[in-house]
Coordinates of N, CA, C and O and ligand atoms in Angstrom, one line a residue:
M1 N 6.1 -11.9 7.6 CA 5.3 -11.6 9.1 C 6.5 -10.8 9.6 O 7.0 -11.3 10.2
D2 N 6.2 -9.8 10.2 CA 7.5 -8.9 11.1 C 7.0 -8.6 12.3 O 7.4 -8.3 13.2
K3 N 5.7 -9.3 12.6 CA 5.1 -9.2 13.9 C 4.1 -10.3 14.2 O 3.6 -10.6 13.5
Y4 N 4.0 -10.2 15.5 CA 3.2 -11.2 15.8 C 2.2 -11.0 16.9 O 2.5 -9.7 17.4
V5 N 0.8 -11.6 17.0 CA -0.2 -10.5 17.9 C 0.2 -10.5 19.6 O 1.2 -11.6 19.8
T6 N 0.1 -9.1 20.4 CA 0.4 -9.5 21.6 C -0.8 -9.3 22.5 O -1.8 -9.0 22.1
G7 N -0.6 -10.3 23.6 CA -1.4 -9.9 24.7 C -2.0 -8.4 24.9 O -3.3 -8.6 24.8
A8 N -1.5 -7.3 24.8 CA -1.9 -6.3 25.0 C -2.8 -5.4 24.3 O -4.0 -5.4 24.0
V9 N -2.7 -6.2 22.9 CA -3.6 -6.0 21.7 C -4.5 -6.8 21.7 O -5.9 -6.3 21.7
I10 N -4.9 -7.7 22.7 CA -5.8 -8.8 22.2 C -6.7 -8.0 23.4 O -7.8 -8.2 23.0
R11 N -6.0 -8.0 24.5 CA -7.1 -7.6 25.6 C -7.3 -5.9 25.3 O -8.9 -6.1 25.8
R12 N -6.9 -5.3 24.5 CA -7.2 -3.9 24.3 C -8.4 -4.0 23.4 O -9.8 -3.7 23.3
L13 N -8.5 -5.0 22.3 CA -9.5 -4.9 21.8 C -10.4 -6.0 21.9 O -11.8 -5.7 21.8
R14 N -10.2 -6.8 22.7 CA -11.6 -7.7 23.5 C -12.2 -6.9 24.5 O -13.5 -6.8 24.1
E15 N -11.6 -6.1 25.2 CA -12.1 -5.4 25.8 C -12.8 -4.2 25.3 O -14.2 -3.7 25.4
S16 N -12.5 -3.6 24.0 CA -13.1 -2.6 23.4 C -14.5 -3.4 22.5 O -15.2 -2.7 22.3
K17 N -14.6 -4.8 22.6 CA -15.8 -5.0 22.0 C -16.5 -5.7 23.0 O -17.4 -6.6 22.7
K18 N -16.1 -5.5 24.1 CA -16.9 -5.6 25.0 C -17.3 -7.3 25.3 O -18.0 -7.5 25.7
L19 N -16.3 -7.9 25.1 CA -16.1 -9.2 25.4 C -15.3 -9.4 26.2 O -14.4 -8.9 27.0
T20 N -16.0 -10.9 27.2 CA -15.0 -11.2 28.8 C -14.0 -12.8 28.1 O -14.3 -12.7 26.5
Q21 N -13.2 -12.6 28.6 CA -12.2 -13.8 28.2 C -13.2 -14.8 27.9 O -12.4 -15.3 26.8
E22 N -13.9 -15.4 28.6 CA -14.9 -16.4 28.1 C -15.7 -16.2 27.4 O -15.2 -17.5 26.5
E23 N -16.2 -15.2 27.0 CA -17.0 -15.4 25.4 C -15.9 -15.5 24.6 O -15.8 -15.5 23.6
L24 N -14.9 -14.5 24.5 CA -13.6 -14.4 23.5 C -13.5 -16.2 23.4 O -13.1 -16.6 22.1
A25 N -13.2 -16.8 24.4 CA -12.4 -18.1 24.1 C -13.7 -19.0 23.6 O -13.4 -19.9 23.1
Q26 N -14.8 -19.1 24.0 CA -16.0 -19.9 23.3 C -16.0 -19.9 22.0 O -16.3 -20.8 21.3
Q27 N -15.8 -18.5 21.3 CA -15.9 -18.6 19.8 C -14.9 -18.9 19.0 O -14.4 -19.5 18.2
L28 N -13.6 -19.2 20.1 CA -12.5 -19.6 19.3 C -12.1 -21.1 19.8 O -11.2 -22.0 19.2
F29 N -13.2 -21.5 20.5 CA -12.8 -23.2 21.1 C -11.5 -23.2 21.6 O -11.2 -24.2 21.7
V30 N -11.6 -22.4 22.4 CA -10.3 -22.8 23.2 C -10.7 -22.3 24.8 O -11.8 -21.6 25.1
S31 N -9.9 -22.7 25.9 CA -10.3 -22.0 27.1 C -10.2 -20.8 27.4 O -9.3 -20.2 26.7
S32 N -10.6 -20.3 28.4 CA -10.6 -18.9 29.2 C -8.9 -18.6 29.7 O -8.8 -17.6 29.5
K33 N -8.8 -19.5 30.2 CA -7.5 -19.6 30.8 C -6.3 -19.4 29.3 O -5.2 -18.7 29.8
A34 N -6.7 -20.2 28.3 CA -5.6 -19.6 27.2 C -5.7 -18.4 26.6 O -4.6 -17.6 27.2
V35 N -6.9 -18.0 27.0 CA -6.8 -16.2 26.5 C -6.3 -15.4 27.4 O -5.6 -14.4 27.3
S36 N -6.8 -16.0 28.6 CA -5.7 -15.3 30.2 C -4.4 -15.0 29.8 O -3.6 -14.3 30.1
K37 N -4.1 -16.0 29.1 CA -2.3 -16.8 29.3 C -1.7 -15.6 28.1 O -0.9 -15.1 27.9
W38 N -2.5 -15.8 26.6 CA -2.2 -14.7 25.7 C -2.0 -13.1 26.6 O -1.1 -12.5 26.0
E39 N -3.2 -12.9 27.0 CA -3.0 -11.7 27.3 C -2.1 -11.3 28.4 O -1.5 -9.7 28.5
T40 N -2.0 -11.8 29.4 CA -0.6 -11.6 30.4 C 0.8 -12.0 29.5 O 1.5 -12.0 30.9
G41 N 1.1 -12.5 28.5 CA 2.3 -13.0 27.6 C 2.8 -13.8 28.2 O 3.8 -13.9 28.1
Q42 N 1.8 -14.8 28.4 CA 2.2 -16.4 28.9 C 2.3 -17.2 27.7 O 2.4 -18.6 27.8
G43 N 1.9 -16.9 26.5 CA 1.9 -17.5 25.7 C 1.2 -16.9 24.5 O 0.8 -15.4 24.4
F44 N 1.1 -17.7 23.4 CA 0.8 -16.7 21.9 C -0.4 -18.2 21.5 O -0.3 -19.2 21.9
P45 N -1.1 -16.9 20.7 CA -2.2 -18.2 19.8 C -1.6 -18.8 18.7 O -0.5 -18.1 18.5
D46 N -2.3 -19.6 18.9 CA -1.4 -20.6 17.4 C -1.8 -20.0 16.6 O -2.9 -19.1 16.3
I47 N -1.1 -20.0 15.3 CA -0.9 -19.5 13.8 C -2.4 -19.6 13.2 O -3.4 -18.8 12.8
S48 N -3.1 -21.0 13.9 CA -4.4 -21.0 13.3 C -5.0 -20.5 13.1 O -6.5 -20.4 12.8
L49 N -5.1 -19.7 14.9 CA -6.4 -18.8 15.4 C -6.3 -17.5 15.0 O -7.2 -16.5 15.4
L50 N -5.4 -16.8 14.0 CA -5.4 -15.7 13.8 C -6.3 -15.3 13.0 O -6.8 -14.2 12.9
E51 N -6.3 -15.9 12.3 CA -8.1 -15.7 11.7 C -9.3 -15.5 12.5 O -10.0 -14.4 12.2
P52 N -9.9 -16.7 13.1 CA -10.7 -16.3 13.9 C -10.6 -15.3 14.8 O -11.5 -14.8 15.5
L53 N -9.6 -15.5 15.5 CA -9.0 -14.3 16.4 C -9.4 -12.7 15.8 O -10.5 -12.3 16.4
A54 N -8.8 -12.4 14.9 CA -9.4 -11.3 14.2 C -11.2 -11.0 13.9 O -11.6 -10.3 13.8
K55 N -11.7 -12.1 13.5 CA -13.3 -12.0 13.1 C -13.7 -11.8 14.6 O -14.7 -10.8 14.6
A56 N -13.5 -12.2 15.2 CA -14.1 -12.1 16.5 C -13.8 -10.9 17.3 O -14.9 -10.0 17.8
L57 N -12.7 -10.1 16.8 CA -12.4 -9.3 17.4 C -12.7 -8.0 16.8 O -12.5 -6.9 16.4
G58 N -13.3 -8.5 15.3 CA -13.5 -7.4 14.5 C -12.8 -6.7 13.9 O -13.2 -5.2 12.8
I59 N -12.1 -7.2 13.5 CA -10.7 -6.3 12.5 C -10.2 -7.7 11.4 O -10.3 -8.8 11.3
S60 N -8.9 -7.1 11.0 CA -8.4 -8.0 9.6 C -7.2 -8.6 10.6 O -6.9 -7.9 11.6
V61 N -6.6 -9.8 10.1 CA -5.2 -9.8 10.5 C -4.3 -9.3 10.7 O -3.5 -9.2 11.5
I62 N -4.2 -8.1 9.4 CA -3.0 -7.7 9.6 C -3.2 -6.4 10.4 O -2.4 -6.2 11.2
E63 N -4.7 -6.0 11.0 CA -4.7 -5.1 12.1 C -4.4 -5.8 13.3 O -4.0 -5.2 14.0
L64 N -4.5 -7.1 13.4 CA -4.5 -7.4 14.5 C -3.2 -7.7 14.8 O -2.1 -7.7 15.7
L65 N -2.5 -8.2 13.6 CA -1.0 -8.4 13.5 C -0.2 -6.9 14.2 O 0.7 -7.3 14.5
S66 N -0.6 -5.8 13.5 CA 0.1 -4.3 13.9 C -0.2 -4.0 14.8 O 0.3 -2.8 15.3
G67 N -1.3 -4.3 15.6 CA -1.8 -3.7 16.5 C -2.7 -2.4 16.7 O -2.7 -1.4 17.5
E68 N -2.5 -2.0 15.4 CA -3.8 -0.5 14.7 C -4.6 -1.0 14.0 O -4.8 -1.6 13.4
E69 N -5.6 -0.5 14.7 CA -7.2 -0.4 13.6 C -6.7 0.9 12.9 O -6.5 1.7 13.0
F70 N -7.3 0.5 11.9 CA -7.1 1.5 10.4 C -8.3 1.8 9.6 O -9.4 0.9 9.7
R71 N -8.5 3.3 10.0 CA -10.0 3.4 9.5 C -9.9 4.6 8.7 O -9.0 5.5 9.0
N72 N -10.4 4.4 7.9 CA -9.7 5.9 6.6 C -10.4 7.2 6.9 O -11.7 7.0 7.1
R73 N -9.5 8.0 7.1 CA -10.1 9.7 7.6 C -10.4 10.4 6.3 O -10.8 11.2 6.5
N74 N -10.4 9.6 5.5 CA -10.0 10.4 4.0 C -11.3 10.0 2.8 O -11.2 9.5 2.1
R75 N -12.7 10.1 3.7 CA -14.0 9.6 3.3 C -13.9 10.1 2.1 O -14.7 9.5 0.6
A76 N -13.8 11.5 1.6 CA -14.0 12.2 0.7 C -13.1 11.4 -0.7 O -13.7 12.1 -1.4
S77 N -12.0 11.2 -0.3 CA -11.5 10.3 -1.3 C -11.0 11.0 -2.5 O -11.4 10.9 -3.7
D78 N -10.0 12.4 -2.0 CA -9.7 12.8 -3.5 C -8.8 11.6 -3.8 O -7.5 11.6 -3.4
M79 N -8.4 11.3 -5.0 CA -7.3 10.2 -5.8 C -6.2 11.2 -5.8 O -5.2 10.2 -6.0
A80 N -6.4 12.5 -6.1 CA -5.0 12.8 -6.5 C -3.9 13.0 -4.9 O -2.9 13.2 -5.0
R81 N -4.7 12.7 -3.8 CA -3.8 12.5 -2.6 C -3.6 11.1 -2.4 O -3.2 10.8 -1.1
S82 N -3.8 10.2 -3.1 CA -3.7 8.8 -3.1 C -1.9 8.6 -3.0 O -1.5 9.1 -3.7
K83 N -1.9 7.2 -2.6 CA -0.6 6.6 -2.4 C -0.1 5.1 -2.9 O -1.2 4.5 -3.8
F84 N 1.0 5.0 -3.8 CA 1.4 3.9 -4.2 C 2.0 3.2 -3.5 O 2.8 3.7 -2.6
Y85 N 1.8 1.6 -3.2 CA 2.8 0.9 -2.6 C 3.5 -0.2 -3.4 O 2.7 -0.6 -4.3
I86 N 4.9 -0.1 -3.4 CA 5.0 -1.4 -4.5 C 5.9 -2.2 -3.5 O 7.0 -1.8 -2.7
C87 N 5.7 -3.4 -4.2 CA 6.4 -4.3 -3.2 C 7.9 -4.5 -3.6 O 7.9 -4.7 -5.1
P88 N 8.8 -4.2 -3.2 CA 10.6 -4.7 -3.3 C 10.7 -6.6 -4.1 O 11.9 -6.9 -4.7
V89 N 9.5 -7.4 -3.6 CA 10.3 -8.6 -3.5 C 9.7 -9.1 -5.1 O 10.1 -9.3 -6.1
C90 N 8.1 -8.7 -5.1 CA 7.4 -9.2 -6.7 C 7.5 -7.8 -7.5 O 6.7 -8.3 -8.7
G91 N 7.5 -6.7 -7.2 CA 7.4 -5.8 -8.0 C 5.7 -5.4 -8.1 O 5.3 -4.5 -9.0
N92 N 4.9 -6.1 -7.3 CA 3.4 -5.4 -7.1 C 3.4 -4.1 -7.3 O 3.8 -3.5 -6.3
V93 N 2.4 -3.4 -7.7 CA 1.8 -2.2 -7.6 C 0.7 -1.8 -6.9 O -0.4 -2.3 -7.5
I94 N 0.2 -1.5 -5.6 CA -1.3 -1.2 -4.9 C -1.3 0.5 -5.0 O -0.3 1.1 -4.3
R95 N -2.4 0.6 -5.5 CA -2.8 2.0 -5.2 C -4.0 2.4 -4.5 O -5.2 1.7 -4.2
T96 N -3.9 3.2 -3.1 CA -5.0 3.4 -2.2 C -5.6 4.5 -2.7 O -4.9 5.5 -2.7
V97 N -6.7 4.9 -2.4 CA -7.3 6.4 -2.5 C -7.0 6.7 -0.8 O -7.0 8.1 -0.9
G98 N -7.2 6.2 -0.1 CA -6.8 6.6 1.5 C -5.7 6.5 1.9 O -5.2 5.0 1.7
E99 N -5.9 6.0 3.3 CA -5.0 5.3 4.2 C -5.2 3.8 4.5 O -6.6 3.9 4.4
A100 N -4.3 3.2 4.6 CA -4.3 1.6 4.6 C -2.9 0.8 4.8 O -1.9 1.5 5.1
L101 N -3.0 0.2 5.3 CA -2.0 -0.8 5.7 C -1.8 -1.9 5.0 O -2.8 -2.7 4.6
V102 N -0.7 -1.9 4.0 CA -0.7 -2.9 2.9 C 0.5 -3.8 3.4 O 1.7 -3.2 3.4
S103 N 0.0 -4.7 2.6 CA 1.3 -6.0 3.1 C 1.4 -6.8 2.0 O 0.4 -7.0 1.0
C104 N 2.7 -7.1 1.6 CA 2.5 -8.1 0.0 C 3.8 -8.9 0.1 O 5.1 -8.3 0.6
C105 N 3.7 -9.9 -0.1 CA 5.0 -10.8 0.3 C 5.6 -10.9 1.9 O 6.7 -11.1 1.9
G106 N 4.4 -11.0 2.3 CA 4.8 -11.0 3.9 C 5.9 -9.8 4.6 O 6.1 -9.8 5.6
I107 N 5.7 -8.3 3.9 CA 6.1 -7.5 4.1 C 5.3 -6.2 4.2 O 4.2 -5.9 3.5
T108 N 5.1 -5.7 5.2 CA 4.0 -4.2 5.3 C 5.1 -3.5 4.7 O 5.9 -2.8 5.2
L109 N 4.1 -3.1 3.7 CA 4.8 -1.9 2.2 C 4.6 -0.5 3.0 O 3.3 -0.1 3.5
P110 N 5.8 0.3 3.0 CA 5.2 2.0 3.5 C 4.9 2.5 2.1 O 5.1 2.4 0.9
P111 N 4.7 4.1 2.1 CA 3.6 4.3 1.0 C 5.3 4.9 0.2 O 5.8 5.2 1.1
A112 N 5.1 4.9 -0.9 CA 6.4 5.4 -1.6 C 6.1 6.7 -1.8 O 5.1 7.2 -1.9
E113 N 7.2 7.5 -1.1 CA 7.1 9.1 -1.2 C 7.9 9.6 -2.8 O 9.4 9.1 -2.8
P114 N 7.0 9.8 -3.2 CA 7.4 10.9 -4.4 C 8.5 11.7 -4.3 O 8.8 12.7 -3.5
E115 N 10.0 11.5 -5.3 CA 10.7 13.1 -5.3 C 10.5 13.9 -6.4 O 9.7 13.5 -7.5
E116 N 11.0 14.9 -6.6 CA 11.6 15.4 -7.7 C 12.1 14.8 -8.5 O 13.1 14.3 -8.3
P117 N 11.9 15.2 -10.0 CA 13.0 14.0 -11.0 C 14.5 14.6 -10.7 O 14.3 15.7 -10.9
D118 N 15.6 14.0 -10.8 CA 16.6 14.1 -10.8 C 17.2 14.0 -12.5 O 16.5 13.6 -13.2
P119 N 18.3 14.6 -12.7 CA 18.8 14.8 -14.1 C 18.9 12.9 -14.9 O 18.8 12.8 -16.2
D120 N 18.9 12.1 -13.9 CA 18.9 11.0 -14.4 C 17.0 10.1 -14.7 O 17.3 9.0 -15.0
H121 N 16.6 10.8 -14.5 CA 14.9 10.7 -14.1 C 14.1 11.3 -14.4 O 13.1 11.6 -14.3
L122 N 14.6 12.5 -15.4 CA 13.4 13.3 -15.9 C 12.4 12.8 -17.0 O 12.6 11.9 -17.6
I123 N 11.6 13.6 -16.3 CA 9.8 13.2 -17.1 C 9.9 14.2 -18.0 O 9.7 15.1 -18.0
R124 N 9.7 13.6 -19.4 CA 9.3 14.9 -20.4 C 7.7 14.6 -21.2 O 7.6 13.5 -21.0
V125 N 7.2 15.7 -20.8 CA 5.8 15.5 -21.5 C 5.6 16.1 -23.0 O 6.3 17.6 -23.0
E126 N 5.2 15.8 -24.1 CA 4.6 16.4 -25.1 C 3.1 16.3 -24.9 O 3.0 15.3 -24.8
I127 N 2.2 17.3 -25.0 CA 0.7 17.0 -25.9 C 0.8 16.9 -27.3 O 1.5 17.8 -28.3
S128 N 0.2 16.2 -27.2 CA -0.5 15.8 -28.6 C -1.6 15.4 -28.7 O -2.5 14.5 -28.2
E129 N -2.8 16.5 -29.2 CA -4.4 16.4 -29.1 C -4.8 16.3 -28.0 O -4.4 17.4 -26.6
D130 N -5.5 15.5 -27.7 CA -6.0 15.4 -26.4 C -5.0 14.4 -25.2 O -5.9 13.8 -24.3
E131 N -3.9 13.9 -25.9 CA -3.1 13.0 -24.7 C -1.8 13.8 -24.4 O -1.3 15.0 -25.2
Y132 N -1.1 13.4 -23.3 CA 0.4 13.7 -22.9 C 0.9 12.6 -23.1 O 0.8 11.2 -23.1
Y133 N 2.0 12.7 -24.0 CA 2.9 11.8 -24.8 C 4.4 11.7 -23.4 O 4.6 12.6 -23.7
V134 N 4.3 10.8 -22.3 CA 5.2 10.6 -21.5 C 6.7 10.1 -21.7 O 6.1 8.9 -22.0
T135 N 7.7 10.6 -21.7 CA 8.8 9.6 -21.6 C 10.0 9.9 -20.8 O 9.5 11.0 -20.2
V136 N 10.4 9.4 -20.3 CA 11.7 8.7 -19.1 C 12.8 8.6 -19.9 O 12.9 7.9 -20.8
E137 N 14.0 9.1 -19.8 CA 15.6 8.8 -20.8 C 15.8 8.3 -19.7 O 16.6 8.6 -18.2
H138 N 16.2 7.1 -19.7 CA 16.3 6.4 -18.5 C 16.6 4.8 -18.9 O 16.1 4.0 -20.2
P139 N 17.7 4.1 -18.4 CA 18.1 2.6 -18.9 C 16.6 1.6 -18.8 O 15.9 1.8 -18.0
M140 N 16.6 0.8 -19.7 CA 15.4 0.1 -19.5 C 16.1 -1.5 -19.7 O 15.7 -2.6 -20.3
T141 N 16.9 -1.6 -18.9 CA 17.8 -3.1 -18.5 C 17.0 -4.1 -17.8 O 16.3 -3.3 -16.7
K142 N 17.2 -5.3 -17.2 CA 16.8 -6.1 -16.8 C 16.6 -5.7 -15.2 O 16.2 -5.7 -14.3
D143 N 18.0 -5.3 -14.7 CA 18.2 -4.6 -13.5 C 18.2 -3.3 -13.2 O 17.8 -3.0 -12.1
H144 N 17.9 -2.6 -13.9 CA 17.4 -1.0 -13.9 C 16.4 -0.3 -14.8 O 17.1 -0.2 -16.1
Y145 N 15.1 -0.2 -14.4 CA 14.6 0.2 -15.6 C 13.5 0.7 -14.7 O 12.9 1.0 -13.6
I146 N 12.6 1.9 -15.7 CA 11.4 2.3 -14.8 C 10.2 1.2 -15.3 O 10.0 0.9 -16.3
S147 N 9.3 1.0 -14.0 CA 8.7 -0.3 -14.1 C 7.2 0.3 -14.0 O 6.3 -0.6 -14.5
F148 N 7.0 1.2 -14.1 CA 5.2 1.9 -14.5 C 5.8 3.2 -14.7 O 6.3 4.0 -13.9
L149 N 4.7 3.8 -15.1 CA 4.5 5.6 -15.5 C 3.0 5.2 -15.1 O 1.8 4.8 -15.2
A150 N 2.6 6.3 -14.7 CA 1.1 6.9 -14.2 C 0.7 8.3 -14.3 O 1.5 8.9 -14.4
A151 N -0.7 8.6 -14.5 CA -1.1 9.7 -14.1 C -1.9 9.6 -13.6 O -3.0 9.1 -13.6
V152 N -2.4 10.5 -12.2 CA -2.7 11.0 -11.6 C -4.3 11.8 -11.4 O -3.3 13.0 -11.9
S153 N -5.6 11.5 -11.8 CA -6.2 13.1 -11.3 C -7.0 13.0 -10.4 O -6.8 11.7 -9.7
D154 N -8.2 13.7 -10.4 CA -8.4 13.7 -8.6 C -9.9 13.1 -8.7 O -10.3 12.3 -8.1
H155 N -10.1 11.9 -10.2 CA -11.2 11.2 -9.9 C -10.6 9.6 -10.7 O -11.4 9.1 -10.4
G156 N -9.4 9.4 -10.5 CA -8.6 8.3 -11.2 C -7.4 8.5 -11.3 O -6.8 9.4 -11.2
V157 N -6.8 7.2 -12.1 CA -5.9 6.7 -12.3 C -5.8 5.7 -13.5 O -6.1 4.9 -14.5
Q158 N -4.7 6.8 -14.3 CA -4.3 6.0 -15.4 C -2.4 5.2 -15.3 O -1.7 5.9 -14.9
F159 N -2.6 4.3 -15.8 CA -1.6 3.6 -15.3 C -0.2 2.8 -16.3 O -1.6 2.1 -16.9
T160 N 0.5 2.6 -16.7 CA 0.8 2.0 -17.8 C 2.2 1.2 -17.3 O 3.4 1.5 -16.5
K161 N 2.1 -0.3 -17.0 CA 3.4 -1.3 -17.0 C 4.2 -1.1 -17.8 O 4.1 -1.5 -19.1
L162 N 5.3 -0.8 -17.3 CA 6.8 -1.0 -18.4 C 7.4 -2.3 -18.4 O 7.3 -2.7 -17.1
Y163 N 7.9 -2.8 -18.8 CA 9.2 -4.2 -18.6 C 10.7 -3.4 -19.5 O 10.6 -2.6 -20.6
P164 N 11.4 -4.3 -18.7 CA 13.2 -4.4 -19.5 C 12.8 -4.6 -20.8 O 12.3 -5.4 -21.4
E165 N 14.1 -3.9 -21.7 CA 13.8 -3.8 -22.8 C 12.8 -3.3 -23.6 O 13.1 -2.9 -24.9
G166 N 11.7 -2.5 -23.0 CA 10.5 -2.2 -23.7 C 11.1 -0.3 -23.9 O 12.3 -0.3 -23.4
N167 N 9.9 0.3 -24.1 CA 10.5 2.0 -24.5 C 9.8 2.6 -22.9 O 8.9 2.1 -22.7
A168 N 10.6 3.7 -22.4 CA 10.1 3.9 -21.0 C 9.0 5.2 -21.5 O 9.4 6.5 -21.5
E169 N 8.1 4.8 -22.0 CA 6.8 5.6 -22.4 C 5.5 5.4 -22.1 O 5.2 4.3 -22.3
A170 N 4.3 6.4 -22.5 CA 2.9 6.2 -22.2 C 2.2 7.2 -22.7 O 2.7 8.5 -23.2
R171 N 1.0 7.1 -23.2 CA 0.2 8.1 -23.4 C -0.7 8.1 -22.1 O -1.8 7.3 -22.1
F172 N -1.1 9.0 -22.1 CA -2.3 9.3 -20.7 C -3.1 10.5 -21.7 O -2.6 11.4 -21.9
R173 N -4.5 10.2 -21.3 CA -5.9 11.1 -22.0 C -5.2 12.7 -20.6 O -5.1 12.4 -19.4
I174 N -5.4 13.6 -21.3 CA -5.0 15.1 -20.3 C -6.7 15.1 -19.9 O -7.5 15.4 -20.7
D175 N -6.7 14.7 -18.9 CA -8.0 14.9 -18.0 C -8.0 14.9 -16.8 O -7.8 14.1 -15.6
R176 N -7.8 16.2 -16.5 CA -7.9 16.7 -15.4 C -6.2 16.3 -14.3 O -6.3 16.0 -13.0
V177 N -5.1 15.8 -15.0 CA -4.4 15.1 -14.8 C -3.8 16.1 -13.5 O -3.4 17.2 -14.0
K178 N -3.3 15.7 -12.3 CA -2.6 16.6 -11.0 C -1.3 16.1 -11.1 O -0.4 16.8 -10.9
G179 N -1.1 15.1 -11.5 CA 0.5 14.5 -11.4 C 0.8 13.1 -12.2 O 0.1 12.5 -12.4
L180 N 2.1 13.2 -12.7 CA 2.8 12.3 -13.5 C 3.6 11.6 -13.0 O 4.6 12.3 -11.8
Y181 N 4.0 10.2 -12.8 CA 4.5 9.5 -11.9 C 5.3 8.6 -12.8 O 5.2 8.0 -13.5
A182 N 7.0 8.0 -12.7 CA 7.7 7.3 -13.0 C 8.6 6.8 -11.7 O 8.6 7.3 -10.8
Y183 N 8.3 5.1 -12.1 CA 8.7 4.4 -10.9 C 9.9 3.4 -11.3 O 10.1 3.2 -12.2
C184 N 11.1 4.0 -10.7 CA 12.5 3.2 -10.9 C 12.8 2.3 -10.1 O 12.7 2.5 -8.6
N185 N 12.8 0.8 -10.5 CA 12.5 -0.1 -9.5 C 14.3 0.1 -8.5 O 14.4 -0.5 -7.6
R186 N 15.2 0.6 -9.1 CA 16.4 0.9 -8.2 C 16.0 2.1 -7.6 O 16.9 2.5 -6.5
H187 N 15.7 3.4 -8.0 CA 15.8 4.7 -7.6 C 14.5 5.5 -6.9 O 14.1 6.5 -6.4
G188 N 13.3 4.5 -6.8 CA 12.2 5.2 -6.3 C 11.3 5.7 -7.1 O 11.2 6.1 -8.7
L189 N 10.1 6.5 -6.7 CA 9.2 7.3 -7.0 C 9.5 8.3 -7.5 O 9.9 9.1 -6.6
F190 N 8.9 9.4 -8.5 CA 9.6 10.3 -9.2 C 8.0 11.1 -9.7 O 7.1 10.3 -10.2
E191 N 7.7 12.3 -9.5 CA 6.6 13.0 -9.5 C 6.6 14.2 -10.6 O 7.4 15.0 -10.1
K192 N 6.3 14.2 -11.5 CA 6.2 15.7 -12.1 C 4.4 16.6 -12.1 O 4.4 15.4 -12.7
K193 N 4.5 17.5 -12.0 CA 2.9 18.0 -12.5 C 3.1 18.5 -13.7 O 4.2 19.2 -14.3
P194 N 2.3 17.9 -14.5 CA 2.3 18.7 -15.8 C 2.0 20.1 -16.2 O 1.5 20.5 -15.1
G195 N 2.4 20.7 -17.1 CA 2.5 21.9 -17.3 C 4.2 22.4 -16.6 O 4.3 23.7 -16.5
I196 N 5.2 21.6 -15.5 CA 6.4 22.4 -15.3 C 7.3 22.1 -16.2 O 7.3 20.6 -16.2
Ligands
FE2_1 FE1 16.8 5.0 -12.1

């Protein structure tokens, strides 16, 4: 957790829910004086109250801690515009269709910004029948390897998890693919448009 809830956030959210300090206090089984103290920076709600507090304010705990409410403005949800979030601690990969606040292992993750492949991370594509055969010439050691390959179309994602000592290769259906991605655990995300 890199932030804790602030009084200003509690007040803003409480007021936008049209709750009085007393009404919020009742829902949390605390005194209205306690709520007043949080809002004026003279105290913090106990961590055990974060979940009921978020619930009472109609948001998630993560939103409460970040002080921002997230609403997906991309309801049309073009998959090709979605993002990868990669956890540097456990290697988890999260793919979102629209904007999101993503947290893993206690860290709020930024979306991975893909780069053009450099000579050490060239993504090669061969077409065989209805498939892209994708390879990356890259070490696959325990410390430095390509940890996944993905093909993103406007309606879905094909994803292949890779492991050290394996081959940096995958096969994807040629199905409206807009971008091919390779993620190196040391150097980040690389993107190639098929056919280029
Ligand atoms: Fe690398």
